[in-house]
Structure formats: structure tokens, C-alpha cells
Amino acid sequence: MPLIHPQALIDSRAELADDVEVGAFSIIGSQVKIGAGSVIGPHVVLTGDTTLGRHNRIFQFCSIGEISQDKKYHGEPVTTTIGDNNTIREYTTIHAGTVQDRGDTQIGNDNWLLAYTHIAHDCVVGNNTVFSNGAQLSGHVHIGDYVTMGGFSGVHQFCRIGAHTMVAAGSIVLQDAPPYTTVAGYPAKPAGINSEGLRRRGFSAEDILAIRRAYKTLYREGLTLKEAREKILQEAATFPVLDVLLRFLEAEGRGIVR
């Protein structure tokens, strides 16, 4: 039997692995599925068609899978999907998707969502991200792998944050932030590459230098975006690490931060 506190309220139709722990006063709805090794703290609400993978830890007072704060939502079937090995701290809110987009809000694996994080409807969060306290995502935002969101930072709806990007504390991102960069301010502006994060993740000195040159091409040489992409493409033949940046720049979005 799951390790359920007698004062937790678990719908009989919910699917919990045998070793899932649930704390006092938590509420788990009928369509919720929770994978092995997960720990749900006290006073947590898990509702809607919500799936949690293995070895997640949800701290007290979180709300996950609730309907979106979108006036266009009228009760359509939507989902929330969370992967494995995530830590979700106190008062985090994660809302389900909407039929106007993908219908699902998705969180990957090995993420740290610190207290008061908010992830709105239809967001996609990759793997190995860190959301510092009070980080906020509007709807339809895509967050790449290894992104760090500083405390009390926010992202406008439909924006993309590229892999390995650092969003400085207190920043408000109104356009797409390319991979490997640091962005800061309100509105957020490019502030160099995330060199310390890249070093910590084992990027070679040569790759970091190539990324630095690509950043200068993109932001310091007065080139159009098309001209900058073409120049970075030539460099990527020698440094494949730039492929991530090129794919990001080629995709449609809100325009990159400038």
C-alpha cells in the first residue's frame, strides 16, 4: 500500500505507485498518476489529468494540474505532465494546458523549482533547469535545458529561453533569449554569455571561445540577423556546439532580445 497519511484525501481512481508517500491534508484527484519513489508533502493539491514520473519530491502548499488562468478555457480536456527526479518547493503553482495551444503543460527531468515558482498553461520546461524563488512564466513559454531563472524573474507569453541561458534576478524577458547567453534588466537585454555556467557543465575552453565569438557576431558587429546567422553557420562547421544556437535563431519566435 502507498504510504498515505490518514488525513490525506486520495480519490480511489488515482494511480499511485506502491511506494509513493503522501503527507497530511494533501488532496489528490481522480485522474492523477504518480510514479515510484515520489514524495508528496503535506497540504499539496494535485488535480486534473496530471502525470508525475518517478522520484519527484513535492513540498508543502504546492498546486499542480489546476485549470489555467486563461479566460478562453471552458472545461476542455487538458493535461499536465511532469517527468522524473524533479524537486518542487513550497507554494509552486503549475497549471494545465489549453486547447488553444498544445493542451499540455510539460516539465522534464531533474529540475529544481524553488519556492513560489509559477509555470502557466502550455509551457514546456526542459531538463536540469533551476528556477530561483519567485520565478514566473506566462503561458506558452518554452524553456530549454540547463536554463537558470533568477529570483523574481519573469517571462512574457510565447517567449523562448534557449538552452544554457541565465536570466538574471529581477529580469523581465519580453523577447526570445538565445542559447548560452545571460540576459538582464527590464526589459531584459543581452549581457554576455553564460560562461560560468558553461564551465561548470564541462564545456571546453575552445567551445566557450567559439560561443563568445558567435555572441559578438550576433550582437556586436552591426549585422542583420540573417547576416549573423550566415557567419555563425560557417563557424559551426568547425564548432558543432553552435548548432544549438543556429537552430534557435532559425525557428519562429518573438524576435531575439537586443
mmCIF file of C-alpha atoms in Angstrom:
data_model
loop_
_atom_site.group_PDB
_atom_site.id
_atom_site.type_symbol
_atom_site.label_atom_id
_atom_site.label_comp_id
_atom_site.label_asym_id
_atom_site.label_seq_id
_atom_site.Cartn_x
_atom_site.Cartn_y
_atom_site.Cartn_z
ATOM 1 C CA MET A 1 0.000 0.000 0.000
ATOM 2 C CA PRO A 2 1.155 3.586 -0.617
ATOM 3 C CA LEU A 3 2.473 5.388 2.464
ATOM 4 C CA ILE A 4 -0.510 7.715 2.785
ATOM 5 C CA HIS A 5 -1.157 9.822 5.866
ATOM 6 C CA PRO A 6 -4.628 9.053 7.241
ATOM 7 C CA GLN A 7 -5.596 12.721 6.890
ATOM 8 C CA ALA A 8 -4.751 12.887 3.174
ATOM 9 C CA LEU A 9 -7.644 12.770 0.705
ATOM 10 C CA ILE A 10 -6.877 10.453 -2.214
ATOM 11 C CA ASP A 11 -9.513 9.718 -4.850
ATOM 12 C CA SER A 12 -9.929 5.984 -5.262
ATOM 13 C CA ARG A 13 -9.369 6.295 -9.022
ATOM 14 C CA ALA A 14 -5.954 7.977 -8.679
ATOM 15 C CA GLU A 15 -2.995 5.786 -9.639
ATOM 16 C CA LEU A 16 -0.119 5.804 -7.159
ATOM 17 C CA ALA A 17 2.899 3.506 -7.224
ATOM 18 C CA ASP A 18 3.167 1.304 -4.148
ATOM 19 C CA ASP A 19 5.969 3.290 -2.529
ATOM 20 C CA VAL A 20 4.567 6.807 -3.027
ATOM 21 C CA GLU A 21 4.394 8.868 0.169
ATOM 22 C CA VAL A 22 1.613 11.421 0.723
ATOM 23 C CA GLY A 23 1.560 13.854 3.635
ATOM 24 C CA ALA A 24 -1.280 15.056 5.811
ATOM 25 C CA PHE A 25 -4.069 17.179 4.322
ATOM 26 C CA SER A 26 -2.918 16.683 0.734
ATOM 27 C CA ILE A 27 -5.623 16.219 -1.916
ATOM 28 C CA ILE A 28 -5.078 14.012 -4.971
ATOM 29 C CA GLY A 29 -7.712 13.913 -7.690
ATOM 30 C CA SER A 30 -9.171 11.089 -9.719
ATOM 31 C CA GLN A 31 -7.032 11.498 -12.858
ATOM 32 C CA VAL A 32 -3.679 11.875 -11.123
ATOM 33 C CA LYS A 33 -0.899 9.350 -11.730
ATOM 34 C CA ILE A 34 2.258 9.312 -9.561
ATOM 35 C CA GLY A 35 5.336 7.237 -10.313
ATOM 36 C CA ALA A 36 7.506 5.177 -8.000
ATOM 37 C CA GLY A 37 9.687 6.787 -5.366
ATOM 38 C CA SER A 38 7.802 10.100 -5.320
ATOM 39 C CA VAL A 39 7.139 12.005 -2.102
ATOM 40 C CA ILE A 40 4.161 14.350 -1.826
ATOM 41 C CA GLY A 41 4.378 16.600 1.199
ATOM 42 C CA PRO A 42 1.522 17.882 3.369
ATOM 43 C CA HIS A 43 -1.079 20.372 2.096
ATOM 44 C CA VAL A 44 -0.377 19.664 -1.596
ATOM 45 C CA VAL A 45 -3.145 19.738 -4.215
ATOM 46 C CA LEU A 46 -2.715 17.521 -7.290
ATOM 47 C CA THR A 47 -5.681 17.729 -9.617
ATOM 48 C CA GLY A 48 -6.755 17.417 -13.229
ATOM 49 C CA ASP A 49 -5.311 14.914 -15.703
ATOM 50 C CA THR A 50 -1.842 15.106 -14.185
ATOM 51 C CA THR A 51 1.018 12.646 -14.536
ATOM 52 C CA LEU A 52 4.141 12.679 -12.351
ATOM 53 C CA GLY A 53 7.041 10.394 -13.162
ATOM 54 C CA ARG A 54 9.432 8.699 -10.766
ATOM 55 C CA HIS A 55 11.298 10.109 -7.772
ATOM 56 C CA ASN A 56 9.702 13.529 -7.660
ATOM 57 C CA ARG A 57 9.535 15.427 -4.401
ATOM 58 C CA ILE A 58 6.701 17.925 -3.978
ATOM 59 C CA PHE A 59 6.900 20.151 -0.921
ATOM 60 C CA GLN A 60 4.007 21.569 1.085
ATOM 61 C CA PHE A 61 1.409 24.009 -0.268
ATOM 62 C CA CYS A 62 2.035 23.316 -3.971
ATOM 63 C CA SER A 63 -0.810 23.308 -6.509
ATOM 64 C CA ILE A 64 -0.202 21.201 -9.616
ATOM 65 C CA GLY A 65 -2.522 20.450 -12.525
ATOM 66 C CA GLU A 66 -5.127 23.101 -11.786
ATOM 67 C CA ILE A 67 -7.007 24.712 -14.696
ATOM 68 C CA SER A 68 -5.315 27.669 -16.354
ATOM 69 C CA GLN A 69 -5.804 31.330 -15.526
ATOM 70 C CA ASP A 70 -6.984 31.852 -19.105
ATOM 71 C CA LYS A 71 -10.463 33.230 -19.812
ATOM 72 C CA LYS A 72 -10.559 31.193 -23.024
ATOM 73 C CA TYR A 73 -10.572 27.944 -21.042
ATOM 74 C CA HIS A 74 -14.058 26.410 -20.963
ATOM 75 C CA GLY A 75 -13.565 22.983 -19.467
ATOM 76 C CA GLU A 76 -11.890 21.167 -22.362
ATOM 77 C CA PRO A 77 -9.814 18.065 -21.511
ATOM 78 C CA VAL A 78 -6.223 19.160 -20.906
ATOM 79 C CA THR A 79 -3.196 17.709 -19.149
ATOM 80 C CA THR A 80 -0.118 18.370 -17.059
ATOM 81 C CA THR A 81 2.919 16.109 -17.498
ATOM 82 C CA ILE A 82 5.937 16.077 -15.177
ATOM 83 C CA GLY A 83 8.972 13.842 -15.679
ATOM 84 C CA ASP A 84 11.376 12.269 -13.197
ATOM 85 C CA ASN A 85 13.620 13.450 -10.364
ATOM 86 C CA ASN A 86 12.137 16.919 -10.001
ATOM 87 C CA THR A 87 12.211 18.950 -6.800
ATOM 88 C CA ILE A 88 9.235 21.291 -6.484
ATOM 89 C CA ARG A 89 9.404 23.565 -3.462
ATOM 90 C CA GLU A 90 6.803 25.353 -1.368
ATOM 91 C CA TYR A 91 3.919 27.310 -2.958
ATOM 92 C CA THR A 92 4.839 26.417 -6.538
ATOM 93 C CA THR A 93 1.904 26.504 -8.978
ATOM 94 C CA ILE A 94 1.817 24.598 -12.278
ATOM 95 C CA HIS A 95 -1.294 24.942 -14.446
ATOM 96 C CA ALA A 96 -2.645 22.573 -17.097
ATOM 97 C CA GLY A 97 -2.584 23.336 -20.813
ATOM 98 C CA THR A 98 -5.271 24.785 -23.075
ATOM 99 C CA VAL A 99 -6.724 23.632 -26.388
ATOM 100 C CA GLN A 100 -5.598 26.907 -27.974
ATOM 101 C CA ASP A 101 -2.043 25.502 -27.833
ATOM 102 C CA ARG A 102 -0.632 22.054 -27.132
ATOM 103 C CA GLY A 103 -3.203 21.126 -24.486
ATOM 104 C CA ASP A 104 -0.454 20.085 -22.074
ATOM 105 C CA THR A 105 1.959 21.783 -19.706
ATOM 106 C CA GLN A 106 5.184 19.806 -19.664
ATOM 107 C CA ILE A 107 8.054 19.688 -17.173
ATOM 108 C CA GLY A 108 11.054 17.500 -17.993
ATOM 109 C CA ASN A 109 13.511 15.760 -15.674
ATOM 110 C CA ASP A 110 15.914 16.803 -12.906
ATOM 111 C CA ASN A 111 14.542 20.312 -12.454
ATOM 112 C CA TRP A 112 14.670 22.456 -9.316
ATOM 113 C CA LEU A 113 11.625 24.693 -8.947
ATOM 114 C CA LEU A 114 12.163 26.767 -5.825
ATOM 115 C CA ALA A 115 9.514 28.416 -3.656
ATOM 116 C CA TYR A 116 6.761 30.472 -5.303
ATOM 117 C CA THR A 117 7.653 29.436 -8.849
ATOM 118 C CA HIS A 118 4.731 29.780 -11.266
ATOM 119 C CA ILE A 119 4.501 27.863 -14.551
ATOM 120 C CA ALA A 120 1.457 28.826 -16.583
ATOM 121 C CA HIS A 121 -0.581 26.909 -19.145
ATOM 122 C CA ASP A 122 1.051 25.278 -22.167
ATOM 123 C CA CYS A 123 4.616 25.952 -21.020
ATOM 124 C CA VAL A 124 7.357 23.485 -21.870
ATOM 125 C CA VAL A 125 10.294 23.237 -19.455
ATOM 126 C CA GLY A 126 13.284 21.083 -20.413
ATOM 127 C CA ASN A 127 15.704 19.222 -18.169
ATOM 128 C CA ASN A 128 18.167 20.286 -15.459
ATOM 129 C CA THR A 129 16.751 23.780 -15.053
ATOM 130 C CA VAL A 130 16.810 25.886 -11.886
ATOM 131 C CA PHE A 131 14.003 28.313 -11.083
ATOM 132 C CA SER A 132 15.002 30.545 -8.180
ATOM 133 C CA ASN A 133 12.408 31.805 -5.716
ATOM 134 C CA GLY A 134 9.533 33.703 -7.309
ATOM 135 C CA ALA A 135 10.419 32.978 -10.958
ATOM 136 C CA GLN A 136 7.313 33.299 -13.123
ATOM 137 C CA LEU A 137 6.401 32.016 -16.597
ATOM 138 C CA SER A 138 3.432 33.338 -18.562
ATOM 139 C CA GLY A 139 1.553 30.969 -20.857
ATOM 140 C CA HIS A 140 3.079 29.252 -23.911
ATOM 141 C CA VAL A 141 6.706 29.793 -22.805
ATOM 142 C CA HIS A 142 9.415 27.292 -23.814
ATOM 143 C CA ILE A 143 12.446 26.871 -21.533
ATOM 144 C CA GLY A 144 15.488 24.959 -22.794
ATOM 145 C CA ASP A 145 17.722 22.549 -20.896
ATOM 146 C CA TYR A 146 20.050 23.876 -18.188
ATOM 147 C CA VAL A 147 18.376 27.281 -18.034
ATOM 148 C CA THR A 148 18.708 29.211 -14.774
ATOM 149 C CA MET A 149 15.899 31.616 -13.881
ATOM 150 C CA GLY A 150 16.995 34.163 -11.285
ATOM 151 C CA GLY A 151 14.839 35.122 -8.342
ATOM 152 C CA PHE A 152 11.703 37.148 -9.157
ATOM 153 C CA SER A 153 12.373 36.986 -12.890
ATOM 154 C CA GLY A 154 9.518 36.738 -15.362
ATOM 155 C CA VAL A 155 8.961 35.683 -18.964
ATOM 156 C CA HIS A 156 6.313 37.110 -21.309
ATOM 157 C CA GLN A 157 3.909 34.713 -23.017
ATOM 158 C CA PHE A 158 5.116 32.894 -26.147
ATOM 159 C CA CYS A 159 8.797 33.649 -25.433
ATOM 160 C CA ARG A 160 11.584 31.081 -25.715
ATOM 161 C CA ILE A 161 14.609 30.822 -23.438
ATOM 162 C CA GLY A 162 17.425 28.888 -25.105
ATOM 163 C CA ALA A 163 19.485 26.125 -23.527
ATOM 164 C CA HIS A 164 22.182 27.094 -21.007
ATOM 165 C CA THR A 165 20.835 30.644 -20.682
ATOM 166 C CA MET A 166 20.967 32.614 -17.434
ATOM 167 C CA VAL A 167 18.120 35.038 -16.721
ATOM 168 C CA ALA A 168 19.352 37.449 -14.063
ATOM 169 C CA ALA A 169 17.370 38.095 -10.886
ATOM 170 C CA GLY A 170 14.537 40.561 -11.297
ATOM 171 C CA SER A 171 14.636 40.484 -15.097
ATOM 172 C CA ILE A 172 11.545 40.607 -17.297
ATOM 173 C CA VAL A 173 12.034 38.814 -20.611
ATOM 174 C CA LEU A 174 9.843 40.191 -23.419
ATOM 175 C CA GLN A 175 11.576 38.515 -26.394
ATOM 176 C CA ASP A 176 13.428 35.278 -27.066
ATOM 177 C CA ALA A 177 16.751 34.790 -25.267
ATOM 178 C CA PRO A 178 19.235 32.793 -27.403
ATOM 179 C CA PRO A 179 21.113 29.768 -26.026
ATOM 180 C CA TYR A 180 24.293 30.281 -23.992
ATOM 181 C CA THR A 181 23.520 33.916 -23.151
ATOM 182 C CA THR A 182 22.974 35.926 -19.995
ATOM 183 C CA VAL A 183 20.086 38.385 -20.108
ATOM 184 C CA ALA A 184 19.326 41.038 -17.510
ATOM 185 C CA GLY A 185 17.081 44.019 -16.858
ATOM 186 C CA TYR A 186 13.544 45.210 -17.566
ATOM 187 C CA PRO A 187 13.119 44.660 -20.400
ATOM 188 C CA ALA A 188 15.857 42.028 -20.441
ATOM 189 C CA LYS A 189 18.846 42.811 -22.657
ATOM 190 C CA PRO A 190 21.819 40.629 -23.656
ATOM 191 C CA ALA A 191 24.639 40.835 -21.097
ATOM 192 C CA GLY A 192 27.271 38.439 -22.467
ATOM 193 C CA ILE A 193 27.451 34.667 -22.490
ATOM 194 C CA ASN A 194 26.784 32.387 -19.544
ATOM 195 C CA SER A 195 30.469 31.477 -19.332
ATOM 196 C CA GLU A 196 30.455 30.335 -15.699
ATOM 197 C CA GLY A 197 27.509 28.031 -16.284
ATOM 198 C CA LEU A 198 29.179 26.572 -19.361
ATOM 199 C CA ARG A 199 32.415 25.914 -17.472
ATOM 200 C CA ARG A 200 30.527 24.189 -14.662
ATOM 201 C CA ARG A 201 28.881 21.891 -17.196
ATOM 202 C CA GLY A 202 32.164 20.823 -18.733
ATOM 203 C CA PHE A 203 32.248 22.874 -21.941
ATOM 204 C CA SER A 204 35.785 23.067 -23.284
ATOM 205 C CA ALA A 205 37.678 26.356 -23.416
ATOM 206 C CA GLU A 206 37.623 26.136 -27.228
ATOM 207 C CA ASP A 207 33.842 25.728 -27.341
ATOM 208 C CA ILE A 208 33.317 28.597 -24.908
ATOM 209 C CA LEU A 209 35.536 30.792 -27.064
ATOM 210 C CA ALA A 210 33.510 29.820 -30.152
ATOM 211 C CA ILE A 211 30.302 30.706 -28.319
ATOM 212 C CA ARG A 212 31.811 34.045 -27.295
ATOM 213 C CA ARG A 213 32.713 34.795 -30.929
ATOM 214 C CA ALA A 214 29.176 33.872 -32.023
ATOM 215 C CA TYR A 215 27.750 36.226 -29.400
ATOM 216 C CA LYS A 216 29.897 39.065 -30.747
ATOM 217 C CA THR A 217 28.750 38.237 -34.278
ATOM 218 C CA LEU A 218 25.142 38.347 -33.172
ATOM 219 C CA TYR A 219 25.316 41.474 -31.028
ATOM 220 C CA ARG A 220 28.486 43.494 -31.573
ATOM 221 C CA GLU A 221 29.210 43.631 -35.321
ATOM 222 C CA GLY A 222 26.173 45.553 -36.526
ATOM 223 C CA LEU A 223 24.957 42.701 -38.714
ATOM 224 C CA THR A 224 21.392 41.854 -39.598
ATOM 225 C CA LEU A 225 20.083 38.648 -38.069
ATOM 226 C CA LYS A 226 20.338 36.922 -41.432
ATOM 227 C CA GLU A 227 23.952 38.042 -41.890
ATOM 228 C CA ALA A 228 24.830 36.949 -38.359
ATOM 229 C CA ARG A 229 23.279 33.505 -38.902
ATOM 230 C CA GLU A 230 25.270 33.005 -42.087
ATOM 231 C CA LYS A 231 28.525 33.893 -40.369
ATOM 232 C CA ILE A 232 27.778 31.651 -37.375
ATOM 233 C CA LEU A 233 26.890 28.834 -39.784
ATOM 234 C CA GLN A 234 30.393 28.970 -41.234
ATOM 235 C CA GLU A 235 31.894 28.799 -37.738
ATOM 236 C CA ALA A 236 29.621 25.864 -36.813
ATOM 237 C CA ALA A 237 31.358 23.695 -39.406
ATOM 238 C CA THR A 238 34.341 23.671 -37.026
ATOM 239 C CA PHE A 239 32.451 24.035 -33.733
ATOM 240 C CA PRO A 240 29.246 21.914 -33.673
ATOM 241 C CA VAL A 241 28.399 23.403 -30.276
ATOM 242 C CA LEU A 242 26.960 26.323 -32.272
ATOM 243 C CA ASP A 243 24.311 24.121 -33.887
ATOM 244 C CA VAL A 244 22.024 24.669 -30.886
ATOM 245 C CA LEU A 245 22.263 28.424 -31.369
ATOM 246 C CA LEU A 246 21.630 28.185 -35.109
ATOM 247 C CA ARG A 247 18.521 26.035 -34.696
ATOM 248 C CA PHE A 248 17.158 28.506 -32.175
ATOM 249 C CA LEU A 249 17.781 31.502 -34.449
ATOM 250 C CA GLU A 250 16.157 29.753 -37.426
ATOM 251 C CA ALA A 251 12.914 28.945 -35.559
ATOM 252 C CA GLU A 252 9.997 31.347 -35.487
ATOM 253 C CA GLY A 253 9.532 33.346 -32.311
ATOM 254 C CA ARG A 254 9.033 36.785 -30.846
ATOM 255 C CA GLY A 255 12.374 38.078 -32.115
ATOM 256 C CA ILE A 256 15.509 37.874 -30.001
ATOM 257 C CA VAL A 257 16.449 40.234 -27.183
ATOM 258 C CA ARG A 258 18.504 43.179 -28.453
#
